[in-house]
XYZ file of C-alpha atoms in Angstrom:
609
model
C 92.534 149.770 193.547
C 95.706 151.470 192.307
C 95.775 152.639 188.481
C 98.616 151.290 186.654
C 98.457 154.130 183.971
C 97.364 157.828 183.956
C 93.779 158.824 182.780
C 93.921 160.300 179.058
C 93.211 163.910 179.044
C 91.792 163.618 175.952
C 88.521 161.662 177.753
C 85.290 163.387 177.028
C 86.414 165.538 174.210
C 85.583 164.043 170.383
C 88.685 162.403 168.780
C 90.090 163.765 165.813
C 89.991 161.556 162.696
C 92.829 158.988 162.450
C 94.838 159.327 159.122
C 93.405 155.969 157.605
C 89.618 157.605 158.234
C 90.543 160.330 156.158
C 92.101 158.603 153.590
C 88.852 156.377 153.101
C 86.481 159.595 152.979
C 89.371 161.078 150.617
C 89.562 158.029 148.149
C 85.456 158.201 148.550
C 85.428 161.747 147.308
C 87.867 161.095 144.475
C 85.607 157.903 143.220
C 82.557 159.991 143.468
C 84.229 162.925 141.340
C 85.319 160.364 138.450
C 82.241 158.479 138.406
C 79.906 161.510 138.376
C 82.200 162.732 135.339
C 81.524 159.851 133.388
C 77.938 159.553 134.345
C 77.394 163.189 133.001
C 79.024 162.467 129.989
C 77.502 158.881 128.804
C 74.357 158.449 131.194
C 72.687 161.707 131.965
C 73.933 165.238 132.460
C 71.264 165.804 135.097
C 72.337 163.890 138.200
C 69.633 165.331 140.333
C 66.879 162.921 138.470
C 66.707 159.649 139.749
C 66.056 157.881 136.430
C 68.942 157.543 133.877
C 69.045 157.676 130.257
C 71.913 156.783 128.308
C 73.343 159.239 125.584
C 74.740 156.409 123.497
C 76.147 152.855 124.396
C 79.594 152.844 126.247
C 80.912 149.968 125.118
C 80.590 150.510 121.303
C 83.710 149.418 119.561
C 84.592 153.102 119.413
C 84.123 153.639 122.993
C 85.265 150.605 124.502
C 88.010 151.906 126.326
C 85.687 154.267 127.966
C 83.132 151.715 128.727
C 86.178 149.832 130.688
C 87.045 152.794 132.364
C 83.497 153.120 133.520
C 83.452 149.834 135.053
C 86.730 150.442 136.878
C 85.171 153.776 138.057
C 82.378 152.135 139.498
C 84.546 149.292 141.018
C 86.772 152.119 142.526
C 83.769 153.686 143.727
C 82.239 150.583 145.365
C 85.447 149.896 146.908
C 85.579 153.407 148.635
C 81.914 152.737 149.875
C 83.295 149.407 151.441
C 86.057 151.467 153.250
C 84.098 154.380 154.664
C 81.237 152.158 155.888
C 84.139 150.385 157.925
C 85.176 153.730 159.701
C 82.470 156.115 159.351
C 78.906 154.345 158.421
C 77.106 157.753 158.965
C 79.045 159.709 156.457
C 76.671 162.090 154.503
C 78.946 161.342 151.426
C 77.512 157.384 151.305
C 73.970 158.640 150.354
C 75.497 160.606 147.019
C 78.065 157.386 146.608
C 74.757 154.549 146.226
C 73.153 156.598 143.929
C 75.869 157.140 141.533
C 76.007 153.002 142.147
C 72.540 152.537 141.376
C 72.738 154.777 138.364
C 76.082 152.929 137.010
C 74.149 149.551 137.716
C 71.171 150.167 135.826
C 73.255 151.311 132.967
C 75.630 148.078 133.150
C 72.536 145.865 132.977
C 71.754 148.153 129.934
C 75.006 147.765 128.675
C 75.177 143.951 129.334
C 71.738 143.443 127.536
C 72.738 145.471 124.394
C 76.101 143.603 124.197
C 74.833 140.039 124.316
C 71.777 141.014 121.938
C 73.648 142.893 119.321
C 76.920 140.709 119.150
C 75.263 137.366 118.407
C 77.493 136.670 115.441
C 80.549 137.497 117.575
C 79.391 135.317 120.350
C 78.288 132.214 117.921
C 79.844 128.716 119.379
C 82.614 128.660 116.621
C 83.828 132.133 117.805
C 83.702 131.271 121.301
C 85.438 127.804 120.752
C 88.365 129.841 119.479
C 89.045 130.702 123.407
C 89.675 126.780 123.976
C 92.452 126.691 121.644
C 93.933 129.737 124.008
C 93.116 127.914 126.880
C 95.077 124.615 125.989
C 97.894 127.143 124.941
C 97.766 128.428 128.534
C 97.701 125.394 130.103
C 100.567 124.035 128.279
C 102.586 127.214 129.357
C 101.052 127.315 132.837
C 98.964 130.234 132.153
C 95.719 131.011 133.987
C 92.558 129.447 132.102
C 91.242 132.645 131.286
C 93.652 135.381 131.976
C 94.262 135.524 127.842
C 92.407 135.078 125.154
C 92.597 135.383 121.597
C 93.126 139.216 120.339
C 89.970 139.555 118.274
C 86.513 141.371 118.224
C 84.798 137.934 119.691
C 87.662 138.307 122.665
C 86.919 142.019 123.265
C 83.101 141.138 123.526
C 83.881 138.177 125.780
C 86.093 140.666 128.068
C 83.276 143.289 127.928
C 80.476 140.786 129.244
C 82.934 139.693 132.043
C 84.025 143.241 133.121
C 80.529 144.036 133.378
C 79.282 140.714 135.252
C 81.960 141.069 137.772
C 81.266 144.797 138.612
C 77.170 143.849 138.853
C 77.672 140.802 140.960
C 80.149 142.118 143.197
C 78.088 145.081 143.569
C 74.839 142.869 144.597
C 73.419 142.874 141.089
C 73.647 139.153 140.496
C 70.193 138.550 140.112
C 69.709 141.327 137.447
C 72.939 140.106 135.548
C 72.148 136.737 135.405
C 68.423 136.786 134.121
C 69.494 138.806 131.393
C 72.497 136.381 130.356
C 69.681 133.512 130.815
C 67.104 134.881 128.586
C 69.123 136.132 125.942
C 71.253 132.845 125.537
C 68.379 130.754 126.268
C 66.350 132.256 123.090
C 69.599 131.520 121.070
C 69.844 127.868 121.866
C 66.010 127.547 121.016
C 66.706 129.253 117.860
C 69.570 127.190 116.979
C 67.606 123.635 117.766
C 64.994 124.753 115.731
C 67.386 125.799 112.706
C 68.910 122.473 112.829
C 65.861 120.923 111.921
C 65.669 118.306 115.004
C 62.107 117.306 115.922
C 61.647 115.782 119.431
C 59.368 112.922 118.640
C 57.930 110.920 121.532
C 58.314 106.874 122.041
C 54.977 106.281 120.557
C 55.329 108.425 117.531
C 58.679 107.033 116.803
C 57.064 103.454 116.975
C 54.687 104.290 114.045
C 57.146 105.617 111.446
C 57.840 103.934 108.667
C 61.620 103.421 107.898
C 62.243 105.866 105.508
C 60.751 108.456 107.919
C 62.999 106.961 110.670
C 65.862 107.119 108.422
C 65.407 110.619 107.837
C 64.887 111.384 111.733
C 67.961 109.458 112.482
C 70.354 111.424 109.943
C 69.059 114.805 111.131
C 69.558 113.688 114.723
C 73.284 112.827 113.736
C 73.714 116.033 112.123
C 72.253 118.162 114.961
C 74.077 116.272 117.556
C 77.605 117.042 116.227
C 76.630 120.338 115.670
C 75.275 120.876 119.113
C 78.040 118.875 121.295
C 81.004 120.207 119.164
C 79.669 124.150 118.666
C 76.692 124.896 120.588
C 76.812 123.455 124.085
C 80.526 123.774 124.187
C 80.700 127.082 123.181
C 78.125 127.936 125.793
C 79.931 126.314 128.120
C 83.052 128.217 127.541
C 81.105 131.922 127.385
C 79.453 130.915 130.716
C 82.598 129.897 132.245
C 84.285 133.106 131.225
C 81.655 135.645 131.686
C 81.136 134.271 135.106
C 84.748 132.858 135.910
C 84.704 134.523 139.688
C 81.477 132.488 140.708
C 81.444 128.536 139.551
C 78.135 128.324 140.798
C 76.748 131.289 138.814
C 78.364 129.934 135.534
C 76.877 126.474 136.532
C 73.741 128.124 137.126
C 73.151 129.498 133.673
C 74.805 126.738 131.686
C 72.580 124.236 133.175
C 69.493 126.406 132.664
C 70.217 127.191 129.352
C 71.476 123.711 128.021
C 69.763 121.090 130.116
C 66.594 120.596 128.549
C 67.905 120.029 125.249
C 70.882 117.628 125.884
C 68.200 115.589 127.576
C 66.046 115.564 124.714
C 68.829 114.772 122.391
C 70.041 111.842 124.263
C 66.486 110.670 125.005
C 65.905 110.348 121.443
C 68.382 107.437 120.726
C 66.965 105.537 123.569
C 63.537 105.521 121.695
C 65.456 104.565 118.557
C 66.909 101.242 120.472
C 63.368 100.486 121.892
C 61.977 100.150 118.267
C 61.285 97.070 116.546
C 64.548 95.625 115.693
C 65.213 94.488 112.130
C 68.492 93.619 110.637
C 68.646 96.523 108.074
C 68.476 98.886 111.009
C 71.617 98.256 112.332
C 73.817 100.449 110.530
C 72.375 103.579 111.299
C 71.907 102.367 114.865
C 75.467 101.967 114.866
C 75.820 105.443 113.397
C 74.194 106.741 116.304
C 75.955 104.649 118.607
C 79.131 105.658 117.144
C 78.215 109.178 117.311
C 77.626 109.304 120.702
C 80.631 107.299 121.730
C 82.944 109.360 119.854
C 81.624 112.759 121.620
C 81.502 111.088 124.958
C 84.687 112.541 126.225
C 83.445 115.815 125.306
C 79.870 115.293 126.551
C 81.601 114.255 130.021
C 83.768 117.429 129.836
C 81.326 120.215 128.716
C 78.272 118.653 131.209
C 80.876 118.407 134.134
C 78.625 120.147 136.794
C 76.869 118.029 139.240
C 73.557 119.854 138.054
C 74.252 118.348 134.629
C 75.196 114.906 135.667
C 71.603 113.971 134.224
C 72.884 114.349 130.837
C 76.218 112.341 131.436
C 73.913 109.395 132.453
C 71.325 109.938 129.795
C 74.281 109.607 127.284
C 75.611 106.608 129.190
C 72.054 104.925 128.924
C 71.489 105.793 125.361
C 74.739 103.922 124.774
C 73.555 100.914 126.845
C 70.145 100.655 125.163
C 72.007 100.985 121.678
C 74.595 98.296 122.163
C 71.798 95.870 123.525
C 69.877 96.816 120.314
C 73.163 95.984 117.874
C 73.624 92.660 119.559
C 69.994 91.827 119.123
C 70.388 92.759 115.607
C 73.443 90.882 115.090
C 71.986 87.816 116.422
C 69.130 88.464 114.402
C 71.104 88.491 111.416
C 73.057 84.943 112.513
C 69.481 83.448 112.569
C 68.400 84.760 109.116
C 71.682 83.171 107.860
C 70.588 79.644 109.556
C 66.896 79.944 108.771
C 67.368 80.567 105.107
C 65.865 77.617 103.534
C 65.544 78.111 99.780
C 65.939 75.018 97.890
C 66.741 76.389 94.410
C 69.909 75.777 92.749
C 72.311 78.322 91.375
C 72.778 77.602 87.815
C 76.258 75.904 86.804
C 77.481 76.428 90.462
C 77.712 79.979 90.492
C 77.734 82.263 93.879
C 75.020 81.885 95.559
C 72.606 85.281 96.334
C 72.798 84.367 100.043
C 76.660 84.562 99.768
C 76.555 87.898 98.302
C 74.006 89.205 100.395
C 75.815 88.228 103.989
C 79.132 89.202 102.884
C 78.046 92.746 101.416
C 76.476 93.026 105.052
C 79.235 91.850 106.835
C 81.741 94.019 104.858
C 79.488 96.982 105.708
C 79.631 95.930 109.202
C 83.504 95.397 109.384
C 83.602 99.301 108.719
C 82.372 99.736 112.403
C 84.991 97.210 113.708
C 86.314 99.662 116.387
C 82.442 100.645 117.251
C 81.816 97.232 117.740
C 84.466 96.411 119.908
C 82.697 98.424 122.692
C 79.202 96.476 121.787
C 80.212 92.715 121.159
C 80.944 90.517 123.903
C 80.808 86.759 124.322
C 78.592 87.225 127.002
C 75.844 88.766 125.345
C 76.615 86.820 122.083
C 77.697 83.484 123.223
C 79.685 81.129 120.763
C 79.286 77.153 120.925
C 81.624 75.676 123.816
C 83.413 73.733 121.162
C 83.865 76.484 118.475
C 87.569 77.195 119.298
C 88.442 73.620 119.712
C 87.508 72.254 116.265
C 89.344 72.845 113.236
C 88.950 69.519 111.339
C 87.522 69.602 107.996
C 84.161 67.969 109.122
C 83.351 70.004 111.856
C 84.967 73.218 110.880
C 83.812 73.700 106.797
C 85.481 77.317 106.779
C 88.713 75.933 108.298
C 88.532 78.506 111.154
C 91.789 79.439 113.095
C 90.247 81.447 115.898
C 92.041 80.940 119.282
C 90.297 82.138 122.624
C 92.385 84.932 122.806
C 90.777 86.316 119.643
C 89.017 89.798 119.850
C 84.937 89.617 120.119
C 84.792 91.413 116.962
C 87.266 88.785 115.243
C 85.486 86.149 116.708
C 81.963 87.262 115.960
C 83.011 87.979 112.071
C 84.595 84.857 111.807
C 81.236 83.013 113.544
C 79.135 84.956 111.046
C 81.008 83.754 107.941
C 81.729 80.164 109.568
C 77.719 79.857 109.528
C 77.471 81.041 106.133
C 80.175 78.688 104.816
C 78.270 75.770 106.612
C 74.867 77.035 105.190
C 76.406 77.066 101.650
C 78.047 73.393 102.505
C 74.384 72.377 102.897
C 73.357 73.807 99.855
C 76.215 72.162 97.768
C 74.374 68.932 98.688
C 71.980 69.531 96.717
C 73.598 69.035 93.714
C 73.374 65.561 92.154
C 76.973 66.021 90.576
C 79.688 66.083 93.052
C 81.984 67.984 90.712
C 79.363 70.517 90.515
C 79.136 70.415 94.251
C 82.768 71.173 94.951
C 83.014 73.832 91.995
C 80.123 75.626 93.836
C 81.874 75.570 97.499
C 85.166 76.879 95.668
C 83.245 79.656 93.963
C 81.269 80.719 96.749
C 84.224 80.428 99.259
C 86.119 82.309 97.011
C 83.733 85.024 96.635
C 83.737 85.072 100.289
C 87.881 85.377 100.310
C 88.078 88.131 97.563
C 85.392 90.094 99.924
C 87.515 90.178 102.818
C 90.853 90.547 101.026
C 89.383 93.797 99.486
C 87.747 95.443 102.387
C 88.270 96.135 106.075
C 87.647 92.475 106.981
C 91.150 91.671 106.411
C 91.996 94.087 109.280
C 89.489 92.477 111.421
C 90.112 88.655 110.685
C 94.034 88.922 109.688
C 96.171 87.456 106.501
C 96.137 83.926 108.300
C 92.665 83.681 107.958
C 92.645 84.751 103.978
C 95.770 82.298 103.776
C 93.890 79.287 105.407
C 90.718 79.983 103.440
C 92.524 80.030 100.235
C 93.955 76.474 100.876
C 90.454 75.533 101.328
C 89.449 77.004 97.835
C 92.519 74.705 96.679
C 91.236 71.644 98.047
C 87.578 71.967 96.935
C 89.312 72.680 93.013
C 91.330 69.869 93.536
C 88.407 67.654 94.381
C 86.538 69.208 91.415
C 89.134 68.175 89.120
C 89.742 64.426 90.438
C 85.721 64.025 89.971
C 85.035 65.922 86.773
C 88.311 65.060 84.660
C 89.265 61.879 86.503
C 87.630 59.368 83.971
C 89.395 61.339 80.829
C 92.885 61.498 82.655
C 92.839 57.809 83.540
C 91.719 56.817 80.238
C 95.291 57.659 78.726
C 97.245 57.022 81.568
C 99.593 54.648 81.163
C 102.203 53.552 84.361
C 103.207 50.350 82.655
C 106.469 50.828 80.728
C 105.422 48.027 78.702
C 103.590 48.801 75.127
C 99.834 47.873 75.042
C 98.841 45.889 72.337
C 97.405 48.229 69.493
C 93.833 47.479 69.694
C 93.950 48.068 73.364
C 95.273 51.352 72.948
C 92.944 52.274 70.300
C 90.322 51.574 72.820
C 91.721 53.367 75.329
C 92.001 56.438 73.024
C 88.195 55.978 71.914
C 87.471 56.141 75.795
C 89.314 59.233 76.075
C 87.428 60.987 72.846
C 84.048 59.541 74.490
C 84.979 60.891 78.328
C 86.319 64.167 77.237
C 83.252 64.699 75.149
C 80.930 63.724 77.685
C 83.059 66.108 80.553
C 82.811 68.889 78.043
C 79.128 68.508 77.748
C 78.236 68.043 80.984
C 80.268 71.228 82.394
C 79.226 73.604 79.254
C 76.961 75.485 81.601
C 79.191 75.327 84.658
C 80.519 78.744 85.741
C 83.112 80.085 87.572
C 82.371 83.935 88.044
C 85.924 85.363 89.014
C 88.189 85.760 85.885
C 91.314 84.954 87.622
C 89.999 81.812 89.280
C 88.441 80.959 85.862
C 91.709 81.035 84.101
C 93.746 79.512 86.671
C 91.183 76.595 86.701
C 91.615 76.353 82.902
C 95.308 76.484 83.027
C 95.295 73.627 85.630
C 92.811 71.258 83.857
C 94.673 71.891 80.554
C 98.168 71.213 81.427
C 96.795 67.812 83.399
C 95.116 66.932 79.892
C 97.673 67.967 77.720
C 100.430 66.270 79.811
C 98.843 62.682 79.597
C 97.523 63.328 75.965
C 101.020 64.187 74.855
C 102.784 61.281 76.767
C 100.433 58.642 75.060
C 100.061 60.184 71.492
C 103.691 60.139 71.399
C 104.136 56.687 72.927
C 101.914 54.878 70.305
C 102.086 57.362 67.300
C 98.421 57.801 66.968
C 98.902 60.164 64.235
C 98.491 56.823 62.115
C 94.962 56.391 63.502
C 92.845 58.814 61.473
C 89.843 56.807 61.905
C 89.568 57.590 65.964
C 92.035 60.916 66.674
C 89.785 63.579 67.347
C 91.631 65.575 69.547
C 95.376 66.660 69.295
C 97.130 67.383 72.945
C 98.032 70.999 71.478
C 94.307 71.631 70.691
C 92.871 70.704 73.997
C 93.338 74.005 75.583
C 91.077 75.274 72.548
C 88.289 73.638 74.108
C 88.825 74.318 77.721
C 88.756 77.810 77.097
C 85.218 77.822 76.118
C 84.069 75.983 79.582
C 83.213 78.099 82.831
C 81.566 80.776 81.056
C 78.135 79.208 81.543
C 77.239 79.330 77.580
C 76.104 76.022 77.311
C 78.233 75.181 74.165
C 78.798 71.371 72.755
C 81.509 69.549 70.851
C 80.426 69.189 67.220
C 82.867 66.323 65.779
C 83.977 65.790 62.421
C 85.504 62.726 62.092
C 88.138 61.163 59.533
C 90.172 64.271 59.820
C 94.271 64.545 60.714
C 95.094 65.269 64.001
C 96.869 68.497 62.912
C 93.510 69.531 61.445
C 91.611 68.952 64.557
C 91.915 72.234 66.063
C 90.282 73.837 63.253
C 87.660 71.366 62.700
C 86.485 70.286 66.104
C 84.465 73.609 67.177
C 82.617 74.427 69.829
C 79.365 75.679 68.705
C 76.215 77.057 70.550
C 73.924 74.464 71.969
C 70.328 74.562 70.203
């Protein structure tokens, strides 16, 4: 076979190193010399010794530049070693270089521990979290997530840790680096949990707690959770991601081991709370727990976004589910307690019933959680009667509801709870033997309900239309009260016939007016209207009606000449009415045979004996 090229005359002779081979070894020599210089200065003057004893911290505040220079030289040495290994793996210089790397790694291991241990204050979550602000700025300006951090001592410490971690991991010392980090940061997390005072109680122990103890534990949990999520866990995630940014798997491993158990414990507690015996008075603290998790959920999902921490996200979601079910159950129990209230005692004077006060105060507090409840209350979990939206007539809808099928679950539920209350109050109103007092009772209670709605967050939930409609209902109740309570008094002097009555008939009418007024006054002397504005408006309305009819009658028949039967001058009727609706029990003491002009001074209302 004929050769196509001439054999090289160099075959059989040792080849001279190519230029790039000489360069690699030259680079290694330079790196060794630089590393030895720094090693003698900061670690040990005797490089022949296999052990190293650092003379002082390389990464102290005064020596930080030297420390970073040490890491850079070590990285260069490692790079040079890799270059020589590729071209001349038998180079005698490699042994010397490897020994220097070993010494450097031992020193960096100590420095890593020392920085983590001595800079706990600079690595507090609040300090670390300042990096996030920088990250947000960098993101908006398309800057690498960790390429810049705020200029501060905290940032310097984080940068030092990152440089050391990068160097150790790239040199094959990942296990040593990670072990130190997990140990130091894990102990900090345990200590922080202890300082927060949160006690991890089993479900059995929680079940046995009295309400005061339960309340204290829930309040501690609320305080601890906000700190843990917004500071401790968030700060730890930022620090892990920053220090181990070149290796996501290392960052994930560290963060998971440090925080997972604590986070799971944190979100198991709400499940235990939700599964405890449910009573109405526990709903507000249960809502606080639900609201806290719900508000922090976006942060929880971001902080625990790793696959290895998915259990935390699932546990938080399970907590919300269980708490939501508990809240629905307690709302249903609250509604049932209204329906089952069976007291037979009448409220003296037709005032506001204690059930009305209790229920409305409860609902007012509940309305402060309307945004939270929007994610909890649903028609499927708390179904309304099928005919709820269709009935707005007086007989079937005592509250005059104006809900529509498009109302939010929260609006619908609150309107329904008030409707249940008003239906119960309507039932209680029938216990009064006097129909006028029955309507006054309804007016007082509905007015109280409206005032609570108008002056609280309920107005936002139910809307102005709801308030207006129910104010109209109060007006209807008062009109019926006036018609029944004062109807006979007014009709006794009403004279629609243009013809004059005979004198004896007119006198009989006036006598009947006196008797009817006194009877009405006496009957209502213990009746009450607690709200001052409603009371004054009602007095004004009654006074106006009585004065109008009396003035007309007195003027038509010149009753000033009937001194023997005239007891109440029209202009003095308001003085008597002003004593009503205070529940004082006063009565009219009549002094006869006085002129009408003197009647206001003589017909005094005195305290009933």
